[in-house]
CSV table of C-alpha atoms in Angstrom, one decimal:
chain,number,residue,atom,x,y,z
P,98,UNK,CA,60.2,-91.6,-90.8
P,99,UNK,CA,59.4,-90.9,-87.3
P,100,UNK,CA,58.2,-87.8,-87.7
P,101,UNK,CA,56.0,-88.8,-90.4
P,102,UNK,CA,54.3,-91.7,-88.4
P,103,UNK,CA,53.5,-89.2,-86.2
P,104,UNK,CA,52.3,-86.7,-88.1
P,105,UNK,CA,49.8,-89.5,-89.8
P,106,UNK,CA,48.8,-90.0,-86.4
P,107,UNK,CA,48.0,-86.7,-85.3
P,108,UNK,CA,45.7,-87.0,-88.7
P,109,UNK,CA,44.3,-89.7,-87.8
P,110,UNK,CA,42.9,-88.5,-84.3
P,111,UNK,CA,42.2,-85.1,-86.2
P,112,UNK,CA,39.9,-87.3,-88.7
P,113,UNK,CA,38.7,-89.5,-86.1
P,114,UNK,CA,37.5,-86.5,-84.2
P,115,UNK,CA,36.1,-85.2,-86.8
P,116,UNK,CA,34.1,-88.1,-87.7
P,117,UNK,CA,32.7,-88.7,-84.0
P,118,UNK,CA,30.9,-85.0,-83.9
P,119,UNK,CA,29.8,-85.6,-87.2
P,120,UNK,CA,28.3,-88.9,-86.0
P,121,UNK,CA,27.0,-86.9,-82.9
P,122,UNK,CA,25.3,-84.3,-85.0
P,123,UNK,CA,23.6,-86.6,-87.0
P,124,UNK,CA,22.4,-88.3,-84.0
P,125,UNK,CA,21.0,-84.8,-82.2
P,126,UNK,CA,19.0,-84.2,-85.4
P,127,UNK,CA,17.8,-87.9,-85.8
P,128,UNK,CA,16.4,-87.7,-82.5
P,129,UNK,CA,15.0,-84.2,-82.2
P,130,UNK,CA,13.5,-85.4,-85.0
P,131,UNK,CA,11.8,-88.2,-83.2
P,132,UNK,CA,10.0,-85.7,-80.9
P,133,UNK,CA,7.8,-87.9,-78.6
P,134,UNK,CA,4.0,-88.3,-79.7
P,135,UNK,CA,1.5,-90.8,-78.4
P,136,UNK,CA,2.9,-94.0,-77.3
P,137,UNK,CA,6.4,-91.9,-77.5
P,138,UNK,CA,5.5,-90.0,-74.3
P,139,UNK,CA,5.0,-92.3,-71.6
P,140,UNK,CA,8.6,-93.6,-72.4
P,141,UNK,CA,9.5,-89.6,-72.3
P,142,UNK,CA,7.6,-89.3,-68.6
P,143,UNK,CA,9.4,-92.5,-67.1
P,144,UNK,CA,13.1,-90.7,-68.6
P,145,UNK,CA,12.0,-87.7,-66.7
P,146,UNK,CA,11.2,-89.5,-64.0
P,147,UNK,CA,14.2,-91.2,-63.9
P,148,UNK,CA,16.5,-88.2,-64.5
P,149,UNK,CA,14.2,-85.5,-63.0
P,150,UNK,CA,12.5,-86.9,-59.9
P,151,UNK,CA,15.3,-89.2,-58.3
P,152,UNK,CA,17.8,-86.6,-59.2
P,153,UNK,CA,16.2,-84.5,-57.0
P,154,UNK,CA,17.3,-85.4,-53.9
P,155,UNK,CA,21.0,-84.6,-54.3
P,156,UNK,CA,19.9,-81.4,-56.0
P,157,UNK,CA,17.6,-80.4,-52.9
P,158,UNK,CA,20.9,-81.7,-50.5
P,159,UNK,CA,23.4,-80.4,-52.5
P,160,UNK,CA,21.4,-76.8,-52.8
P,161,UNK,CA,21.5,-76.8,-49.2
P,162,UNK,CA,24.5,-77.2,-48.5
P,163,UNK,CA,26.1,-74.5,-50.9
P,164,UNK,CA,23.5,-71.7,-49.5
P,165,UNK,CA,24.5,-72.9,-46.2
P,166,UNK,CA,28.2,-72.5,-47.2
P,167,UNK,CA,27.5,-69.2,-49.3
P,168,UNK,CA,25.8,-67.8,-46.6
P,169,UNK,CA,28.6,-68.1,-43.8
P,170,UNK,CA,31.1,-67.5,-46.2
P,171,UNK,CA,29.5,-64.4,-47.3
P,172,UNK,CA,28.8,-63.5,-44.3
P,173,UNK,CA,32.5,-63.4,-42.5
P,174,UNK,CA,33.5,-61.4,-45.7
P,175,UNK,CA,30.4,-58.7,-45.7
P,176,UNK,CA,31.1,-57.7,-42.1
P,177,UNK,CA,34.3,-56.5,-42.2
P,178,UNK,CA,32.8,-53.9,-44.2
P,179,UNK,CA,30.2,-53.7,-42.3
P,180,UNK,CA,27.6,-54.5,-45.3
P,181,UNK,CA,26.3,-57.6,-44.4
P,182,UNK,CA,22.8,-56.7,-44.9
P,183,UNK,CA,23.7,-57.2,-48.4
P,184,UNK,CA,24.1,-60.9,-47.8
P,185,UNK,CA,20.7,-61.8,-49.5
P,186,UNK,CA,21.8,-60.0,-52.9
P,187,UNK,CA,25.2,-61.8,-52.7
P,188,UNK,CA,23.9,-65.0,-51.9
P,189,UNK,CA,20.9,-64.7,-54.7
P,190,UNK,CA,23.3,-63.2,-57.5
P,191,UNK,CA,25.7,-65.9,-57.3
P,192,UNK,CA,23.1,-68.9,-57.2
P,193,UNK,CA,20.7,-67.7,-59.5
P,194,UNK,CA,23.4,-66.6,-61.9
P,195,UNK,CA,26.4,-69.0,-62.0
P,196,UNK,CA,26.4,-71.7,-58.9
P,197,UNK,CA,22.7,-73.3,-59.4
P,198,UNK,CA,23.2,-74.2,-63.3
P,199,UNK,CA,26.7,-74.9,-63.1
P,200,UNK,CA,26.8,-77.2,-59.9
P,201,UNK,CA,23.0,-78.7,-60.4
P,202,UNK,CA,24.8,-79.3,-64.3
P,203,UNK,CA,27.6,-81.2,-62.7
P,204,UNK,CA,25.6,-83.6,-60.3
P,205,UNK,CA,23.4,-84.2,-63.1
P,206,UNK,CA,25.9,-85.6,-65.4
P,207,UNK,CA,27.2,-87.2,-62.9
P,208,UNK,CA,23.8,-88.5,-61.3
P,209,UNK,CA,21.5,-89.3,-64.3
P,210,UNK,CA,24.3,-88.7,-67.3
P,211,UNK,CA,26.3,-92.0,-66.5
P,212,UNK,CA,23.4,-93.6,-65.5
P,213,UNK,CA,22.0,-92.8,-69.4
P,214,UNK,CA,25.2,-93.8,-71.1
P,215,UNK,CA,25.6,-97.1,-69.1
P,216,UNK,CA,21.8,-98.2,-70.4
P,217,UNK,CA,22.0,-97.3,-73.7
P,218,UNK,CA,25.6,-98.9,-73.6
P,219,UNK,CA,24.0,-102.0,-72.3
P,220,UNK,CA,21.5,-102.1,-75.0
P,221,UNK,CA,24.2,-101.9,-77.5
P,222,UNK,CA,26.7,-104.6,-76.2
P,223,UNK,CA,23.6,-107.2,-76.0
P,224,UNK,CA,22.6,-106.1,-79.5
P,225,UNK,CA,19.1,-105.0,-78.4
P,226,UNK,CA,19.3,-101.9,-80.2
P,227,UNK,CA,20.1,-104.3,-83.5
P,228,UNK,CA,16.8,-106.6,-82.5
P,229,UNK,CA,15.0,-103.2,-82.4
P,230,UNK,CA,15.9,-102.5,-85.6
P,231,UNK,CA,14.9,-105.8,-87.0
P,232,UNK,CA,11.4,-106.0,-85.8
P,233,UNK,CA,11.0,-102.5,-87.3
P,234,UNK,CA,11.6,-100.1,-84.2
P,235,UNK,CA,13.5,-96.9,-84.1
P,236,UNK,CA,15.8,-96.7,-81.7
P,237,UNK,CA,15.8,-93.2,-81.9
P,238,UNK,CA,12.5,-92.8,-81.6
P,239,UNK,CA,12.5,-95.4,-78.8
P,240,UNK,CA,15.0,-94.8,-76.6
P,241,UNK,CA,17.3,-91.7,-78.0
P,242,UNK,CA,14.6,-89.0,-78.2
P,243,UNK,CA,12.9,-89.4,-74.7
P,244,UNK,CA,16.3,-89.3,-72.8
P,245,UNK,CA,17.5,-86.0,-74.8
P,246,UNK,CA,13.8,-84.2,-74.3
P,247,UNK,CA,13.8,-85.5,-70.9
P,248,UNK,CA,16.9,-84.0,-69.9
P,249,UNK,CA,16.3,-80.7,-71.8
P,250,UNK,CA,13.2,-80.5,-69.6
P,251,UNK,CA,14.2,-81.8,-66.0
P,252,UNK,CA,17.6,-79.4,-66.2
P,253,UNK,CA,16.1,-75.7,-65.9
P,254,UNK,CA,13.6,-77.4,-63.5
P,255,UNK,CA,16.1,-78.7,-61.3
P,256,UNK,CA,18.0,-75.6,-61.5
P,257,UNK,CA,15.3,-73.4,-60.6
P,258,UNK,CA,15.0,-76.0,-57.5
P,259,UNK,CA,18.3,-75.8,-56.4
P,260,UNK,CA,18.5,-72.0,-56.3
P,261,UNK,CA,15.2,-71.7,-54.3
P,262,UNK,CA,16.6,-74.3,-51.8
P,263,UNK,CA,20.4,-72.4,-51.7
P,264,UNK,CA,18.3,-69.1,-50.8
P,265,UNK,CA,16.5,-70.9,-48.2
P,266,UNK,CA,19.3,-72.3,-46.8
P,267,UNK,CA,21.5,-69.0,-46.8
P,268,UNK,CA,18.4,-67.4,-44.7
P,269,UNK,CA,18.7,-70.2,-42.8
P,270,UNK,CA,22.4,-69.5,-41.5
P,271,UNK,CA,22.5,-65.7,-42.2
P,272,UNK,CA,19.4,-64.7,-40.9
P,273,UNK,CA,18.4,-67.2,-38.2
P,274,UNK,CA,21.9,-68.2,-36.8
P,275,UNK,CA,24.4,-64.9,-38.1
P,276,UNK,CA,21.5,-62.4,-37.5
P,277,UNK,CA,21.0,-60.3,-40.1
P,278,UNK,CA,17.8,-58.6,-40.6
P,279,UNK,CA,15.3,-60.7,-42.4
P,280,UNK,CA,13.7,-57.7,-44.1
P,281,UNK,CA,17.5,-56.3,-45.5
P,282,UNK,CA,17.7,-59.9,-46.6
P,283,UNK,CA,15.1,-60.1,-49.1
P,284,UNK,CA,14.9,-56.1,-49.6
P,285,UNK,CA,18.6,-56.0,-51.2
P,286,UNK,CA,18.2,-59.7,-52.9
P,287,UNK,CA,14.9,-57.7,-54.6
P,288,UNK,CA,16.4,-54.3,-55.3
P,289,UNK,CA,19.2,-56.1,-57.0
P,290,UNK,CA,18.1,-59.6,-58.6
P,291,UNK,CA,16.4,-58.7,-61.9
P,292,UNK,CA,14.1,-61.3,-63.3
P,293,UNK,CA,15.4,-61.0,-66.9
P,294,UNK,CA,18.9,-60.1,-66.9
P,295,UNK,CA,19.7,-62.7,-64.0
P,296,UNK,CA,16.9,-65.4,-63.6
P,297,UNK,CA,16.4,-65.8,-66.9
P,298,UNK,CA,19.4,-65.7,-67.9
P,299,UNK,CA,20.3,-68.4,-65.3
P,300,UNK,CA,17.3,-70.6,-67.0
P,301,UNK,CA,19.2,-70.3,-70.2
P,302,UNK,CA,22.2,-71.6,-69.0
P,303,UNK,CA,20.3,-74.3,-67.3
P,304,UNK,CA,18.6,-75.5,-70.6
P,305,UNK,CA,21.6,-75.3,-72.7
P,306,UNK,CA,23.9,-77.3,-70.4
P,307,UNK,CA,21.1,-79.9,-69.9
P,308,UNK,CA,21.0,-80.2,-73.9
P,309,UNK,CA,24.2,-80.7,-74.1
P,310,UNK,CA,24.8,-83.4,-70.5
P,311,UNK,CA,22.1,-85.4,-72.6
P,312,UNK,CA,23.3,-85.1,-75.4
P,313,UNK,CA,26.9,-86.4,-74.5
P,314,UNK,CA,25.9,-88.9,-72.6
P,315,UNK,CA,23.1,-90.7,-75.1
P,316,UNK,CA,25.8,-90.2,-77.8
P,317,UNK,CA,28.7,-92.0,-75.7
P,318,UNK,CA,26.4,-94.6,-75.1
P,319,UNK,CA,25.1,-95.6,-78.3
P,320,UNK,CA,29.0,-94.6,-80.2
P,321,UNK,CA,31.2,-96.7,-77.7
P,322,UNK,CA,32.8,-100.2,-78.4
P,323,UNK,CA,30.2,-102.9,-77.3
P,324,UNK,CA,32.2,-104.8,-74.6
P,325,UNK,CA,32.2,-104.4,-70.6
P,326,UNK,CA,35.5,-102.1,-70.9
P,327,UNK,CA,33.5,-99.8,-73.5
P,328,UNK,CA,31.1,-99.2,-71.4
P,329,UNK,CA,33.5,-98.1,-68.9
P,330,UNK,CA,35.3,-96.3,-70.6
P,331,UNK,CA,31.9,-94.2,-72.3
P,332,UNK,CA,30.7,-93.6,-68.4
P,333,UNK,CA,34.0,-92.2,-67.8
P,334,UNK,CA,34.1,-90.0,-70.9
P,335,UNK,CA,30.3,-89.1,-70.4
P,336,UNK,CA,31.0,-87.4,-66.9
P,337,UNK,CA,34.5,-86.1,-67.9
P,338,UNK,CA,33.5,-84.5,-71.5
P,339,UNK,CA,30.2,-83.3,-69.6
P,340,UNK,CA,31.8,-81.3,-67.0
P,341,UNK,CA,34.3,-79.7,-69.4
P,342,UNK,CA,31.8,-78.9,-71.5
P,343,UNK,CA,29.4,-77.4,-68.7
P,344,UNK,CA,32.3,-75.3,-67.3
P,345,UNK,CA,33.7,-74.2,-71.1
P,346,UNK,CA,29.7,-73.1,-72.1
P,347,UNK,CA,29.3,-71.5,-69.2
P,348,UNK,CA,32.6,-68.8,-69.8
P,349,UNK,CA,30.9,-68.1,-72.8
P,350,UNK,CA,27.5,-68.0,-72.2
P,351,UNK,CA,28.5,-65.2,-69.3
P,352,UNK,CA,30.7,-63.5,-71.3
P,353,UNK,CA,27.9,-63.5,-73.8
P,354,UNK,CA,25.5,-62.3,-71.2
P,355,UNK,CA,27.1,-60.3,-68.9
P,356,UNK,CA,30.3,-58.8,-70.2
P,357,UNK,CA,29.1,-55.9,-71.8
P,358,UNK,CA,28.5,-54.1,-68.5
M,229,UNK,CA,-0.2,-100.4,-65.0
M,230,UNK,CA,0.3,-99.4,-61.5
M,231,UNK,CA,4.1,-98.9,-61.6
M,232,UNK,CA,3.2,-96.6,-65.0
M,233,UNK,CA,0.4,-94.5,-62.7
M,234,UNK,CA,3.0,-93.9,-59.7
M,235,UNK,CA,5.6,-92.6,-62.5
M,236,UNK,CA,3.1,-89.7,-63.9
M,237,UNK,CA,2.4,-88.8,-60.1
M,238,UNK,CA,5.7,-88.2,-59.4
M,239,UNK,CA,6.9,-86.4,-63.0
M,240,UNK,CA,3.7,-84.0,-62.2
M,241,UNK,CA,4.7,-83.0,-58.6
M,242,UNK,CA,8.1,-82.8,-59.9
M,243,UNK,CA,7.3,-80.6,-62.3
M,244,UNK,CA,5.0,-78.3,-59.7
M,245,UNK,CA,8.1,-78.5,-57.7
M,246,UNK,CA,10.2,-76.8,-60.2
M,247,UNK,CA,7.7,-74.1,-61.3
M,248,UNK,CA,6.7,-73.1,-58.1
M,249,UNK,CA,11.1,-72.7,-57.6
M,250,UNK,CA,11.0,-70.8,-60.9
M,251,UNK,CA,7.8,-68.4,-59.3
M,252,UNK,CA,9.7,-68.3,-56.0
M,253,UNK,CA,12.6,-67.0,-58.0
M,254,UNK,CA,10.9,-64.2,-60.0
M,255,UNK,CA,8.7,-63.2,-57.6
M,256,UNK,CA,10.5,-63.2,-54.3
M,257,UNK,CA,14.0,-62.9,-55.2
M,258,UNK,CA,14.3,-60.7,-58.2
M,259,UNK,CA,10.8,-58.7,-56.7
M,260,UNK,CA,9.5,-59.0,-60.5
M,261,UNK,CA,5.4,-57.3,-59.9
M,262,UNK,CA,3.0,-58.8,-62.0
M,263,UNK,CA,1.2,-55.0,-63.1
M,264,UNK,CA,4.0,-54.0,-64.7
M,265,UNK,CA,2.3,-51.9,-67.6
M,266,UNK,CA,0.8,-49.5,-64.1
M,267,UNK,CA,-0.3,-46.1,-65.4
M,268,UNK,CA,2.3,-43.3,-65.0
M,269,UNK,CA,3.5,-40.1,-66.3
M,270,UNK,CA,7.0,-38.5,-67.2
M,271,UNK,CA,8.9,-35.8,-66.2
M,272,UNK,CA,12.7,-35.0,-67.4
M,273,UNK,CA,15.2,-32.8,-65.6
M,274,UNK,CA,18.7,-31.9,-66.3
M,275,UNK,CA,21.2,-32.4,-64.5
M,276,UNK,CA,25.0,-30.8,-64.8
M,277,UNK,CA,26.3,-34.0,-63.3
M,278,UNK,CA,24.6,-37.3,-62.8
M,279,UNK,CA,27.2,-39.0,-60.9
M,280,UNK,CA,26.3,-42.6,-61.4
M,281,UNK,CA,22.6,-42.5,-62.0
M,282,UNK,CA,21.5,-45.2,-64.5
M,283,UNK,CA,18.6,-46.0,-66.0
M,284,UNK,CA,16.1,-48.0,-63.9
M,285,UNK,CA,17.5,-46.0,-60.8
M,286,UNK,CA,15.1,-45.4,-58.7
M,287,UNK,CA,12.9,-42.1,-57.9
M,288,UNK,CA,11.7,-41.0,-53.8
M,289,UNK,CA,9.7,-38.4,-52.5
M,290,UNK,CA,9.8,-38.3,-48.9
M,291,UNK,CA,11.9,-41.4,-49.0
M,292,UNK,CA,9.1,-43.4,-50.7
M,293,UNK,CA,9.7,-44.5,-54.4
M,294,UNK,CA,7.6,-43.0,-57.0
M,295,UNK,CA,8.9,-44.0,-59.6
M,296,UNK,CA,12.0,-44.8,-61.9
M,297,UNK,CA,14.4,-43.2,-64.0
M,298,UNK,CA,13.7,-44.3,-67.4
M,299,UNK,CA,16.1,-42.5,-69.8
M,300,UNK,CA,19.4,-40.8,-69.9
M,301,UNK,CA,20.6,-38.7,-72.6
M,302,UNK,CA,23.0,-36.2,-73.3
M,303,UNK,CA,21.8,-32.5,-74.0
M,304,UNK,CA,24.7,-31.5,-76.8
M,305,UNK,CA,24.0,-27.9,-76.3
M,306,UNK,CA,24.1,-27.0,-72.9
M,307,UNK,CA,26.2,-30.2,-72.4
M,308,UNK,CA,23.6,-31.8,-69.4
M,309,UNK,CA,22.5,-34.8,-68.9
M,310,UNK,CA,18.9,-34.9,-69.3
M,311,UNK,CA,17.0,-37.5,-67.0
M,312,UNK,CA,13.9,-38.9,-68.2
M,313,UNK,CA,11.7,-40.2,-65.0
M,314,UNK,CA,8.2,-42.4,-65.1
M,315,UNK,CA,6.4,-41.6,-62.3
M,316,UNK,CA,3.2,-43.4,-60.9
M,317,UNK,CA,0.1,-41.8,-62.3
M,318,UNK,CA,-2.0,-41.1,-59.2
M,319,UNK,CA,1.2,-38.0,-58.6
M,320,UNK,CA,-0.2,-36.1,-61.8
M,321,UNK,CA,-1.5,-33.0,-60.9
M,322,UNK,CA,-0.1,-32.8,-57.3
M,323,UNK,CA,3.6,-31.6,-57.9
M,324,UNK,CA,3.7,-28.0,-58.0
M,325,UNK,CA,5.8,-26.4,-60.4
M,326,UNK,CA,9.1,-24.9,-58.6
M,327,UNK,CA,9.2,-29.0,-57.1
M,328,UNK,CA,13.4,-29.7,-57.1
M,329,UNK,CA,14.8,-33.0,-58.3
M,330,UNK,CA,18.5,-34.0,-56.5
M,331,UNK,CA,20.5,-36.6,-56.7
M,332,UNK,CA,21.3,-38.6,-53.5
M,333,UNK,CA,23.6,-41.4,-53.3
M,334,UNK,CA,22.3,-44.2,-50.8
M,335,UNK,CA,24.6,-44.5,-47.9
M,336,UNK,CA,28.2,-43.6,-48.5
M,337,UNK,CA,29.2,-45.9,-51.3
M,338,UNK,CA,25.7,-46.5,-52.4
M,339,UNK,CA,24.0,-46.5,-55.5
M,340,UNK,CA,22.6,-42.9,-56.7
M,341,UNK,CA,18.8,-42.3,-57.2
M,342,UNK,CA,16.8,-38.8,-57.7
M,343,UNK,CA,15.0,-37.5,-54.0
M,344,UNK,CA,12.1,-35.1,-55.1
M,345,UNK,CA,10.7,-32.3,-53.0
M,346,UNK,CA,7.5,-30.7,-53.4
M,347,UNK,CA,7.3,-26.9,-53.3
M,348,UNK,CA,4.9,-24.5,-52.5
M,349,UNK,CA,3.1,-23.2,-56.1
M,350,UNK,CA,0.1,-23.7,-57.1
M,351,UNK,CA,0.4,-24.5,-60.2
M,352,UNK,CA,1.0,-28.0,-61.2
M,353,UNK,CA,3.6,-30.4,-63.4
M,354,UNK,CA,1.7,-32.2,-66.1
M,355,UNK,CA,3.0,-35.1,-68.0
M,356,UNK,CA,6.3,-34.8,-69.9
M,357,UNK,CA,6.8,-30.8,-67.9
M,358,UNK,CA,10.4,-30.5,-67.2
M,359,UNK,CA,11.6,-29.7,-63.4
M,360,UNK,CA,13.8,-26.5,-63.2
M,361,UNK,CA,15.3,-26.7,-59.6
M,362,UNK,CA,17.9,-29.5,-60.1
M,363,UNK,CA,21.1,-30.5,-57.7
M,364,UNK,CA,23.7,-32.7,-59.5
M,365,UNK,CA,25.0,-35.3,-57.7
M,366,UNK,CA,27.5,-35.1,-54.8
M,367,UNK,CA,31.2,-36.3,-56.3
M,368,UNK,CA,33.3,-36.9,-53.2
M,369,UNK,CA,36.7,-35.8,-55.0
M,370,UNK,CA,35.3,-32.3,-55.7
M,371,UNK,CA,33.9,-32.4,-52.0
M,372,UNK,CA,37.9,-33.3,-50.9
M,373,UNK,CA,39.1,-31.2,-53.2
M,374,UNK,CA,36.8,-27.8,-51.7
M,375,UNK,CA,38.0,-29.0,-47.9
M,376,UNK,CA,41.4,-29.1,-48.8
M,377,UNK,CA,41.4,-25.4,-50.8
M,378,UNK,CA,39.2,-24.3,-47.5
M,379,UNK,CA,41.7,-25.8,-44.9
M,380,UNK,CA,45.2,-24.5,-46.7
M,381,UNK,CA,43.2,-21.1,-46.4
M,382,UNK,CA,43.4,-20.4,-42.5
């Protein structure tokens, strides 16, 4: 009997699953749907603000930081073979292609994701989403849609942000502090970096992993259980799921984009 | 109405903030030149060994690029590798015929790219001519391998 109870309660999680990405798809298409128009996108500009402009200054810090690191790192590692003029294409290559949408994807679920799900939990527990309804407005339309475009258009920009600053701050140690040649800096990061294969392919990642951040995150808060531990819980799951889901994606998307050579 | 008017200011510098990252990024890291579709003509050559020359390697003449390799196929009868180049256009009609194409490697583990150097005849390469005098590309285990037949000799 024990064995069966447990079998019926693998199912159950199995069919619970099951129903909560069904729940989430219909949500993504109800609110692409709801793409913003007129009065729709001043609410979309103050999501962007809100997710976009005071994300950026961890993503300017952060960016920073890991050129800074990337640079000295790289740097230690490149002279023993005598090769650190190559620290520009080493320090570019690994921003632009995998640090800068991976990390910037991280901060933002945990910066402006948590902060989404929280709201829209919010709403739910005090049944303003309900009142919405009743007067005859969408949520969706209201406050689903803007949050999801918002984030599908603050991500590649804050990506694209981040790796500009991480170069910057690479020159900044290699070049001003280590020493190595200015010119050789930007000469290999130019001979090597090619704008489609690796900078677009970086603003790919970036736009995908922001679709799917906002997406989590909106659909934690609007699914969870409407009490004060709910909405715990959903902020928790919203930065958990997020990351998971940022580092699986991203596997894929480079094995997809780069594993044929 | 204020509050609303401070938002759009700061989502459109925002916004410029990011774009002029993304322009930073193509144009000053990857080196991405706006007149890409610059006249230029081609000129093949085969090679008996390309070593690692890919396409999009680049082409010098005096150490200045020229140009880039634009095509690589294999030639099933004579079993070479024929090397398609683009070269800028304002070259047509000032390589002479017996010009030689080689294949240099950039340092001593660096990547491989085709040196040209002018001859002496006066007749010219037009576009799509192919260059006779060609020099495969240096493979250091056939170099070892000659030093090592040459030094058991003495």
């Amino acid at each position: 009997m024990i064995g069966l109870d447990s079998l019926a309660r693998l199912g159950r999680a199995g069919l619970a699953l099951m129903a909560a990405l069904g729940r989430s798809g219909v949500l993504f298409f109800q609110a692409v749907w709801g793409w913003p128009s007129g009065q729709g996108v001043k609410l979309w500009m103050r999501q962007v603000h809100f997710i976009g402009v005071l994300s950026l200054i961890i993503i300017v810090v952060s960016g920073l930081f890991i050129g800074m690191v990337l640079g000295l790192q790289g740097y230690s590692i490149l002279v023993g073979f005598g090769a650190e003029q190559a620290l520009g294409q080493m320090v570019a290559l690994s921003l632009v292609r995998e640090l800068a949408p991976v990390v910037a994807a991280l901060l933002f679920a945990g910066r402006a994701g948590s902060a989404v799900t929280a709201e829209i939990g919010l709403m739910k527990a005090t049944e303003q989403l309900s009142s919405m309804e009743m007067i005859g407005v969408d949520p969706m339309r209201r406050i689903i849609a803007p949050r999801l475009y918002a984030g599908f258009v603050a991500m590649p920009l804050l990506t694209a942000i981040f790796a500009a600053v991480g170069i910057l701050g690479g020159m900044l140690v290699g070049v001003d502090w280590l020493g190595v040649d200015e010119g050789s800096y930007w000469g290999t990061m130019q001979a090597t970096v090619d704008f489609r294969a690796d900078v677009i392919n970086g603003m790919i990642k970036s736009v995908i992993f922001g679709l799917v951040v906002t997406w989590i995150a909106v659909f934690q808060g609007y699914d969870l259980v409407p009490t004060s531990e709910g909405i715990s819980r959903a902020t928790t799951k919203t930065v958990v799921y997020s990351s998971l889901a940022v580092l699986g994606l991203d596997f894929i998307l480079t094995a997809l984009m780069f594993g044929r050579i | 109405m204020r509050k609303q008017h401070w938002i759009e200011v700061g989502v459109g510098a925002f916004m410029l903030f990011g774009i002029v990252a993304l322009i930073f990024l193509a144009l000053r890291v990857s080196g991405l030149t706006l007149d890409r579709n610059e006249p230029s003509f081609t000129l093949t050559a085969s090679f008996s060994n390309i070593g690692g020359l890919k396409p999009r390697s680049k082409v010098t003449l005096a150490g200045v690029v020229v140009g880039r390799v634009t095509d690589i196929q294999l030639d099933t009868k004579w079993y070479e590798a024929k090397v398609t180049m683009s070269l800028e256009q304002k070259l047509e009609g000032l390589l002479s015929t017996d010009t030689s194409a080689s294949i240099l490697t950039a340092g001593l583990l660096g990547e491989n790219y085709i040196g040209l150097t002018v001859g002496a005849e006066t007749d010219v390469l037009e576009d799509g001519d192919e260059i006779r005098d060609t020099q495969s590309a240096l493979v250091l285990e056939d170099l070892i391998n000659k030093f090592l037949i040459n030094s058991t000799k003495d």
